[in-house]
Amino acid sequence: MDVRQSIHSEHAKQLDTDALRREFLIEEIFAADRYTLTYSHIDRIIIGGVMPVATSVAFGNEMGKQLGVSYFLERRELGVINIGGPGTVEVDGKVWEIGNEEALYVGKGAQQLVFRSNDASRPAKFYFNSAPAHSRFPDKKIGKEDAVRTTLGDAATSNRRTINKYLVPDVLPTCQLTMGLTRLDEGNLWNTMPCHTHERRMEVYFYFDMSPDSAVFHMMGQPQETRHLLVHNEQAVISPSWSIHAGVGTQRYTFIWGMVGENQVFDDMDHVNIRDLR
């Protein structure tokens, strides 16, 4: 498990490119027949991926030991979105069929999790976020038709995009974790601009659906102290609550966002005028 400590906004101003990437960028999410784990001290979120190819992949007792508990979800909830081929997630003996761009919520207390792909030539890619939880809510699959869908932006400003909200209060109850998937229309490059912060929630961006020769310039930092990270396909960025989180690509792309923190409200953002950015 890769552990990332919290970084103060004043500290972040002093970091060079390598240090910014080391602290905030997750370069490997998927590896064949194993899981990856990145633990951030920012709101204790865990980010990772599971890609079963030749065999199934299980969350074993070793994951609990790393957290000081008996098993991984003893005091946590989990959100999973599959960006690969169809697969299954077995939760305490119950098997959930999870297709491409379908999601699964697993509540606190689930002990046995096993991930499988239906076809090794087109493996499932289960991207997940996990957050501390203090109540148990029912496990639930969220299909594409179940997501709350909103289209925002304009082609004239190159940010026409469709937001698919999977783990949100309008779809199901969770303790604090929210997740969704945003796809930019062809020819659009910005995921959001003007940008914003939300002091009460941190966020993780996972970029995918990108060609090998494309990239996203992920903008971060305080509004008057902006920095950027160059992000490639299937990489993620940890965004503290004090940081903006906007990005512009060399081509269109898709990303999964996950948030944890004090609330699950989407209209409490602190917007930043473009003229005020530095």
mmCIF file of C-alpha atoms in Angstrom:
data_model
loop_
_atom_site.group_PDB
_atom_site.id
_atom_site.type_symbol
_atom_site.label_atom_id
_atom_site.label_comp_id
_atom_site.label_asym_id
_atom_site.label_seq_id
_atom_site.Cartn_x
_atom_site.Cartn_y
_atom_site.Cartn_z
ATOM 1 C CA MET A 1 0.000 0.000 0.000
ATOM 2 C CA ASP A 2 1.384 3.370 -1.054
ATOM 3 C CA VAL A 3 0.800 5.931 1.722
ATOM 4 C CA ARG A 4 0.552 9.645 0.907
ATOM 5 C CA GLN A 5 0.732 12.191 3.710
ATOM 6 C CA SER A 6 -1.290 15.394 3.778
ATOM 7 C CA ILE A 7 0.434 18.385 2.191
ATOM 8 C CA HIS A 8 -0.207 21.911 3.462
ATOM 9 C CA SER A 9 -1.029 24.535 0.832
ATOM 10 C CA GLU A 10 2.004 26.600 1.878
ATOM 11 C CA HIS A 11 4.234 23.523 1.498
ATOM 12 C CA ALA A 12 2.821 22.772 -1.942
ATOM 13 C CA LYS A 13 4.035 26.163 -3.212
ATOM 14 C CA GLN A 14 7.619 25.004 -2.713
ATOM 15 C CA LEU A 15 7.368 21.693 -4.579
ATOM 16 C CA ASP A 16 9.001 21.165 -7.952
ATOM 17 C CA THR A 17 7.561 18.969 -10.704
ATOM 18 C CA ASP A 18 8.948 15.692 -9.362
ATOM 19 C CA ALA A 19 7.739 16.426 -5.835
ATOM 20 C CA LEU A 20 4.246 17.428 -7.020
ATOM 21 C CA ARG A 21 3.979 14.180 -8.953
ATOM 22 C CA ARG A 22 5.258 12.151 -6.015
ATOM 23 C CA GLU A 23 2.730 13.662 -3.596
ATOM 24 C CA PHE A 24 -0.411 14.018 -5.732
ATOM 25 C CA LEU A 25 -0.204 11.778 -8.839
ATOM 26 C CA ILE A 26 -0.972 8.045 -8.849
ATOM 27 C CA GLU A 27 0.745 6.671 -11.924
ATOM 28 C CA GLU A 28 -0.301 3.006 -11.728
ATOM 29 C CA ILE A 29 -3.899 1.998 -11.080
ATOM 30 C CA PHE A 30 -4.197 -1.332 -12.918
ATOM 31 C CA ALA A 31 -1.842 -4.330 -12.939
ATOM 32 C CA ALA A 32 -2.755 -7.800 -14.176
ATOM 33 C CA ASP A 33 -4.083 -10.239 -11.557
ATOM 34 C CA ARG A 34 -3.582 -8.009 -8.529
ATOM 35 C CA TYR A 35 -4.947 -4.948 -6.823
ATOM 36 C CA THR A 36 -3.261 -1.590 -6.215
ATOM 37 C CA LEU A 37 -3.804 0.580 -3.142
ATOM 38 C CA THR A 38 -2.957 4.210 -2.443
ATOM 39 C CA TYR A 39 -3.855 5.478 1.018
ATOM 40 C CA SER A 40 -4.136 9.243 1.396
ATOM 41 C CA HIS A 41 -4.104 10.924 4.794
ATOM 42 C CA ILE A 42 -6.459 13.499 3.245
ATOM 43 C CA ASP A 43 -9.815 12.352 4.653
ATOM 44 C CA ARG A 44 -8.367 8.794 4.809
ATOM 45 C CA ILE A 45 -9.495 7.957 1.276
ATOM 46 C CA ILE A 46 -8.110 4.853 -0.447
ATOM 47 C CA ILE A 47 -7.760 4.769 -4.234
ATOM 48 C CA GLY A 48 -7.036 1.674 -6.284
ATOM 49 C CA GLY A 49 -7.785 -0.708 -9.092
ATOM 50 C CA VAL A 50 -8.327 -4.428 -9.670
ATOM 51 C CA MET A 51 -7.713 -6.104 -13.054
ATOM 52 C CA PRO A 52 -8.306 -9.878 -12.997
ATOM 53 C CA VAL A 53 -6.946 -11.519 -16.153
ATOM 54 C CA ALA A 54 -5.753 -15.118 -15.705
ATOM 55 C CA THR A 55 -7.197 -15.519 -12.223
ATOM 56 C CA SER A 56 -9.575 -13.961 -9.728
ATOM 57 C CA VAL A 57 -8.344 -11.321 -7.292
ATOM 58 C CA ALA A 58 -9.503 -11.292 -3.668
ATOM 59 C CA PHE A 59 -9.242 -8.710 -0.922
ATOM 60 C CA GLY A 60 -7.550 -10.794 1.768
ATOM 61 C CA ASN A 61 -6.858 -10.359 5.464
ATOM 62 C CA GLU A 62 -3.573 -8.637 4.670
ATOM 63 C CA MET A 63 -5.539 -5.544 3.656
ATOM 64 C CA GLY A 64 -7.150 -5.335 7.073
ATOM 65 C CA LYS A 65 -3.802 -5.699 8.810
ATOM 66 C CA GLN A 66 -2.480 -2.683 6.936
ATOM 67 C CA LEU A 67 -5.367 -0.654 8.362
ATOM 68 C CA GLY A 68 -5.182 -2.055 11.883
ATOM 69 C CA VAL A 69 -8.491 -3.928 11.613
ATOM 70 C CA SER A 70 -9.569 -7.506 10.951
ATOM 71 C CA TYR A 71 -10.666 -7.000 7.337
ATOM 72 C CA PHE A 72 -10.682 -4.206 4.772
ATOM 73 C CA LEU A 73 -14.286 -2.992 5.116
ATOM 74 C CA GLU A 74 -14.631 -3.481 8.861
ATOM 75 C CA ARG A 75 -14.883 0.309 9.242
ATOM 76 C CA ARG A 76 -15.091 1.386 5.589
ATOM 77 C CA GLU A 77 -17.400 1.645 2.584
ATOM 78 C CA LEU A 78 -16.399 0.995 -1.033
ATOM 79 C CA GLY A 79 -17.402 2.313 -4.437
ATOM 80 C CA VAL A 80 -16.400 0.448 -7.622
ATOM 81 C CA ILE A 81 -16.787 1.507 -11.277
ATOM 82 C CA ASN A 82 -15.799 -0.929 -14.039
ATOM 83 C CA ILE A 83 -14.113 0.716 -17.048
ATOM 84 C CA GLY A 84 -13.144 -2.557 -18.754
ATOM 85 C CA GLY A 85 -14.896 -5.661 -20.002
ATOM 86 C CA PRO A 86 -17.731 -7.330 -18.079
ATOM 87 C CA GLY A 87 -16.889 -9.003 -14.798
ATOM 88 C CA THR A 88 -18.227 -9.970 -11.415
ATOM 89 C CA VAL A 89 -17.707 -8.861 -7.846
ATOM 90 C CA GLU A 90 -18.519 -11.449 -5.190
ATOM 91 C CA VAL A 91 -19.430 -9.903 -1.833
ATOM 92 C CA ASP A 92 -19.783 -12.374 1.047
ATOM 93 C CA GLY A 93 -21.019 -15.065 -1.351
ATOM 94 C CA LYS A 94 -23.367 -12.888 -3.432
ATOM 95 C CA VAL A 95 -22.222 -12.380 -7.020
ATOM 96 C CA TRP A 96 -22.833 -9.052 -8.744
ATOM 97 C CA GLU A 97 -22.517 -8.804 -12.533
ATOM 98 C CA ILE A 98 -20.805 -5.488 -13.281
ATOM 99 C CA GLY A 99 -20.559 -4.443 -16.922
ATOM 100 C CA ASN A 100 -18.650 -1.636 -18.559
ATOM 101 C CA GLU A 101 -19.315 1.718 -16.851
ATOM 102 C CA GLU A 102 -21.526 0.109 -14.230
ATOM 103 C CA ALA A 103 -20.925 0.670 -10.515
ATOM 104 C CA LEU A 104 -21.240 -1.221 -7.253
ATOM 105 C CA TYR A 105 -21.555 0.170 -3.744
ATOM 106 C CA VAL A 106 -20.391 -2.114 -0.927
ATOM 107 C CA GLY A 107 -21.335 -1.101 2.577
ATOM 108 C CA LYS A 108 -19.385 -1.263 5.804
ATOM 109 C CA GLY A 109 -18.949 -4.757 7.224
ATOM 110 C CA ALA A 110 -18.549 -6.813 4.039
ATOM 111 C CA GLN A 111 -15.748 -9.311 4.704
ATOM 112 C CA GLN A 112 -15.065 -11.310 1.531
ATOM 113 C CA LEU A 113 -14.615 -9.600 -1.844
ATOM 114 C CA VAL A 114 -13.544 -11.469 -4.984
ATOM 115 C CA PHE A 115 -13.152 -9.836 -8.409
ATOM 116 C CA ARG A 116 -13.333 -11.769 -11.698
ATOM 117 C CA SER A 117 -13.358 -11.042 -15.433
ATOM 118 C CA ASN A 118 -15.787 -12.820 -17.748
ATOM 119 C CA ASP A 119 -13.265 -12.883 -20.610
ATOM 120 C CA ALA A 120 -9.497 -12.799 -20.110
ATOM 121 C CA SER A 121 -9.038 -11.279 -23.569
ATOM 122 C CA ARG A 122 -11.125 -8.297 -22.432
ATOM 123 C CA PRO A 123 -10.520 -8.064 -18.683
ATOM 124 C CA ALA A 124 -12.614 -6.044 -16.295
ATOM 125 C CA LYS A 125 -10.948 -2.982 -14.796
ATOM 126 C CA PHE A 126 -12.492 -2.241 -11.430
ATOM 127 C CA TYR A 127 -11.532 1.254 -10.273
ATOM 128 C CA PHE A 128 -12.429 1.902 -6.642
ATOM 129 C CA ASN A 129 -12.519 4.501 -3.886
ATOM 130 C CA SER A 130 -12.983 3.654 -0.211
ATOM 131 C CA ALA A 131 -13.755 5.958 2.710
ATOM 132 C CA PRO A 132 -14.175 5.529 6.475
ATOM 133 C CA ALA A 133 -17.780 4.680 7.412
ATOM 134 C CA HIS A 134 -19.643 4.561 10.695
ATOM 135 C CA SER A 135 -22.991 3.147 9.506
ATOM 136 C CA ARG A 136 -23.947 0.194 7.334
ATOM 137 C CA PHE A 137 -25.919 0.822 4.149
ATOM 138 C CA PRO A 138 -27.083 -1.906 1.729
ATOM 139 C CA ASP A 139 -24.897 -3.051 -1.144
ATOM 140 C CA LYS A 140 -26.278 -1.897 -4.478
ATOM 141 C CA LYS A 141 -25.444 -2.150 -8.157
ATOM 142 C CA ILE A 142 -25.850 1.059 -10.158
ATOM 143 C CA GLY A 143 -26.325 0.576 -13.891
ATOM 144 C CA LYS A 144 -25.949 3.258 -16.526
ATOM 145 C CA GLU A 145 -29.714 3.769 -16.523
ATOM 146 C CA ASP A 146 -29.716 4.301 -12.747
ATOM 147 C CA ALA A 147 -27.217 7.156 -12.737
ATOM 148 C CA VAL A 148 -28.372 10.767 -12.478
ATOM 149 C CA ARG A 149 -27.308 12.303 -15.777
ATOM 150 C CA THR A 150 -26.640 15.993 -16.411
ATOM 151 C CA THR A 151 -25.131 17.704 -19.463
ATOM 152 C CA LEU A 152 -23.270 20.948 -18.880
ATOM 153 C CA GLY A 153 -21.005 23.361 -20.720
ATOM 154 C CA ASP A 154 -20.783 24.606 -24.254
ATOM 155 C CA ALA A 155 -18.720 23.705 -27.299
ATOM 156 C CA ALA A 156 -17.857 27.388 -27.675
ATOM 157 C CA THR A 157 -15.885 27.192 -24.417
ATOM 158 C CA SER A 158 -14.693 23.631 -25.126
ATOM 159 C CA ASN A 159 -16.301 22.098 -22.019
ATOM 160 C CA ARG A 160 -19.460 20.352 -23.204
ATOM 161 C CA ARG A 161 -19.686 17.266 -20.992
ATOM 162 C CA THR A 162 -22.130 14.750 -19.542
ATOM 163 C CA ILE A 163 -21.927 13.968 -15.824
ATOM 164 C CA ASN A 164 -23.144 10.541 -14.692
ATOM 165 C CA LYS A 165 -23.671 10.526 -10.904
ATOM 166 C CA TYR A 166 -23.543 6.951 -9.576
ATOM 167 C CA LEU A 167 -22.966 7.191 -5.819
ATOM 168 C CA VAL A 168 -25.009 10.234 -4.815
ATOM 169 C CA PRO A 169 -27.941 10.707 -2.386
ATOM 170 C CA ASP A 170 -30.474 10.756 -5.243
ATOM 171 C CA VAL A 171 -29.440 7.215 -6.181
ATOM 172 C CA LEU A 172 -28.544 5.520 -2.875
ATOM 173 C CA PRO A 173 -27.452 6.328 0.685
ATOM 174 C CA THR A 174 -23.765 6.212 1.620
ATOM 175 C CA CYS A 175 -21.900 7.418 4.684
ATOM 176 C CA GLN A 176 -19.771 9.994 2.883
ATOM 177 C CA LEU A 177 -18.452 8.598 -0.397
ATOM 178 C CA THR A 178 -19.763 10.037 -3.678
ATOM 179 C CA MET A 179 -18.613 8.965 -7.142
ATOM 180 C CA GLY A 180 -19.472 9.599 -10.754
ATOM 181 C CA LEU A 181 -18.205 9.524 -14.323
ATOM 182 C CA THR A 182 -17.879 12.530 -16.629
ATOM 183 C CA ARG A 183 -17.399 12.219 -20.393
ATOM 184 C CA LEU A 184 -16.417 15.124 -22.608
ATOM 185 C CA ASP A 185 -18.081 15.484 -25.986
ATOM 186 C CA GLU A 186 -15.877 15.015 -29.036
ATOM 187 C CA GLY A 187 -13.816 18.142 -29.671
ATOM 188 C CA ASN A 188 -14.146 19.412 -26.094
ATOM 189 C CA LEU A 189 -11.080 19.632 -23.862
ATOM 190 C CA TRP A 190 -11.855 21.279 -20.487
ATOM 191 C CA ASN A 191 -13.448 19.254 -17.700
ATOM 192 C CA THR A 192 -14.480 22.415 -15.871
ATOM 193 C CA MET A 193 -13.700 26.097 -16.271
ATOM 194 C CA PRO A 194 -14.238 28.448 -14.504
ATOM 195 C CA CYS A 195 -12.833 26.275 -11.752
ATOM 196 C CA HIS A 196 -13.740 25.987 -8.091
ATOM 197 C CA THR A 197 -12.731 24.634 -4.716
ATOM 198 C CA HIS A 198 -14.905 23.005 -2.041
ATOM 199 C CA GLU A 199 -13.466 23.473 1.407
ATOM 200 C CA ARG A 200 -15.583 20.714 2.939
ATOM 201 C CA ARG A 201 -14.674 17.903 0.540
ATOM 202 C CA MET A 202 -11.538 16.511 -1.057
ATOM 203 C CA GLU A 203 -11.662 14.881 -4.483
ATOM 204 C CA VAL A 204 -9.807 12.336 -6.584
ATOM 205 C CA TYR A 205 -9.778 12.493 -10.386
ATOM 206 C CA PHE A 206 -9.100 9.311 -12.384
ATOM 207 C CA TYR A 207 -8.487 10.001 -16.085
ATOM 208 C CA PHE A 208 -9.083 7.329 -18.731
ATOM 209 C CA ASP A 209 -10.442 6.687 -22.245
ATOM 210 C CA MET A 210 -7.346 8.445 -23.595
ATOM 211 C CA SER A 211 -5.160 7.513 -26.552
ATOM 212 C CA PRO A 212 -1.483 6.664 -25.859
ATOM 213 C CA ASP A 213 -0.282 9.900 -27.456
ATOM 214 C CA SER A 214 -2.624 12.216 -25.547
ATOM 215 C CA ALA A 215 -2.401 13.843 -22.127
ATOM 216 C CA VAL A 216 -4.336 16.006 -19.696
ATOM 217 C CA PHE A 217 -2.861 19.065 -18.021
ATOM 218 C CA HIS A 218 -4.477 18.817 -14.573
ATOM 219 C CA MET A 219 -4.575 22.228 -12.913
ATOM 220 C CA MET A 220 -4.119 22.248 -9.137
ATOM 221 C CA GLY A 221 -3.032 24.522 -6.294
ATOM 222 C CA GLN A 222 -4.614 27.505 -4.606
ATOM 223 C CA PRO A 223 -6.387 29.841 -7.053
ATOM 224 C CA GLN A 224 -3.569 32.413 -6.831
ATOM 225 C CA GLU A 225 -0.795 29.761 -6.757
ATOM 226 C CA THR A 226 -1.708 27.374 -9.563
ATOM 227 C CA ARG A 227 0.430 24.440 -10.649
ATOM 228 C CA HIS A 228 -0.171 21.608 -13.080
ATOM 229 C CA LEU A 229 0.401 17.867 -13.405
ATOM 230 C CA LEU A 230 0.765 16.146 -16.746
ATOM 231 C CA VAL A 231 -1.513 13.085 -16.566
ATOM 232 C CA HIS A 232 -1.715 10.141 -18.962
ATOM 233 C CA ASN A 233 -4.266 7.384 -19.492
ATOM 234 C CA GLU A 234 -5.515 5.539 -16.382
ATOM 235 C CA GLN A 235 -3.739 7.738 -13.868
ATOM 236 C CA ALA A 236 -5.279 9.571 -10.916
ATOM 237 C CA VAL A 237 -4.743 12.833 -9.046
ATOM 238 C CA ILE A 238 -5.403 13.459 -5.336
ATOM 239 C CA SER A 239 -6.950 16.904 -4.909
ATOM 240 C CA PRO A 240 -6.980 18.508 -1.426
ATOM 241 C CA SER A 241 -9.926 20.693 -0.450
ATOM 242 C CA TRP A 242 -7.800 23.861 -0.807
ATOM 243 C CA SER A 243 -6.893 23.078 -4.418
ATOM 244 C CA ILE A 244 -8.612 23.826 -7.675
ATOM 245 C CA HIS A 245 -9.137 20.766 -9.876
ATOM 246 C CA ALA A 246 -9.590 21.566 -13.529
ATOM 247 C CA GLY A 247 -7.995 19.986 -16.549
ATOM 248 C CA VAL A 248 -7.491 20.482 -20.251
ATOM 249 C CA GLY A 249 -6.589 17.670 -22.609
ATOM 250 C CA THR A 250 -4.780 17.416 -25.905
ATOM 251 C CA GLN A 251 -7.848 15.381 -26.969
ATOM 252 C CA ARG A 252 -11.203 14.567 -25.358
ATOM 253 C CA TYR A 253 -11.142 12.162 -22.409
ATOM 254 C CA THR A 254 -13.279 10.712 -19.634
ATOM 255 C CA PHE A 255 -12.738 10.813 -15.891
ATOM 256 C CA ILE A 256 -14.151 9.360 -12.690
ATOM 257 C CA TRP A 257 -14.467 11.671 -9.722
ATOM 258 C CA GLY A 258 -14.741 10.563 -6.119
ATOM 259 C CA MET A 259 -15.293 12.792 -3.082
ATOM 260 C CA VAL A 260 -15.309 12.363 0.688
ATOM 261 C CA GLY A 261 -15.645 14.903 3.467
ATOM 262 C CA GLU A 262 -18.184 16.786 5.542
ATOM 263 C CA ASN A 263 -21.155 16.730 3.172
ATOM 264 C CA GLN A 264 -22.598 15.333 -0.052
ATOM 265 C CA VAL A 265 -23.831 18.655 -1.413
ATOM 266 C CA PHE A 266 -22.843 19.751 -4.918
ATOM 267 C CA ASP A 267 -23.898 23.403 -4.762
ATOM 268 C CA ASP A 268 -21.510 24.556 -2.020
ATOM 269 C CA MET A 269 -18.584 25.086 -4.374
ATOM 270 C CA ASP A 270 -16.466 28.209 -4.108
ATOM 271 C CA HIS A 271 -16.204 29.369 -7.725
ATOM 272 C CA VAL A 272 -13.132 31.235 -8.944
ATOM 273 C CA ASN A 273 -13.353 33.873 -11.643
ATOM 274 C CA ILE A 274 -10.921 33.215 -14.483
ATOM 275 C CA ARG A 275 -9.575 36.768 -14.125
ATOM 276 C CA ASP A 276 -8.565 35.990 -10.539
ATOM 277 C CA LEU A 277 -6.465 32.937 -11.346
ATOM 278 C CA ARG A 278 -2.714 33.228 -11.111
#
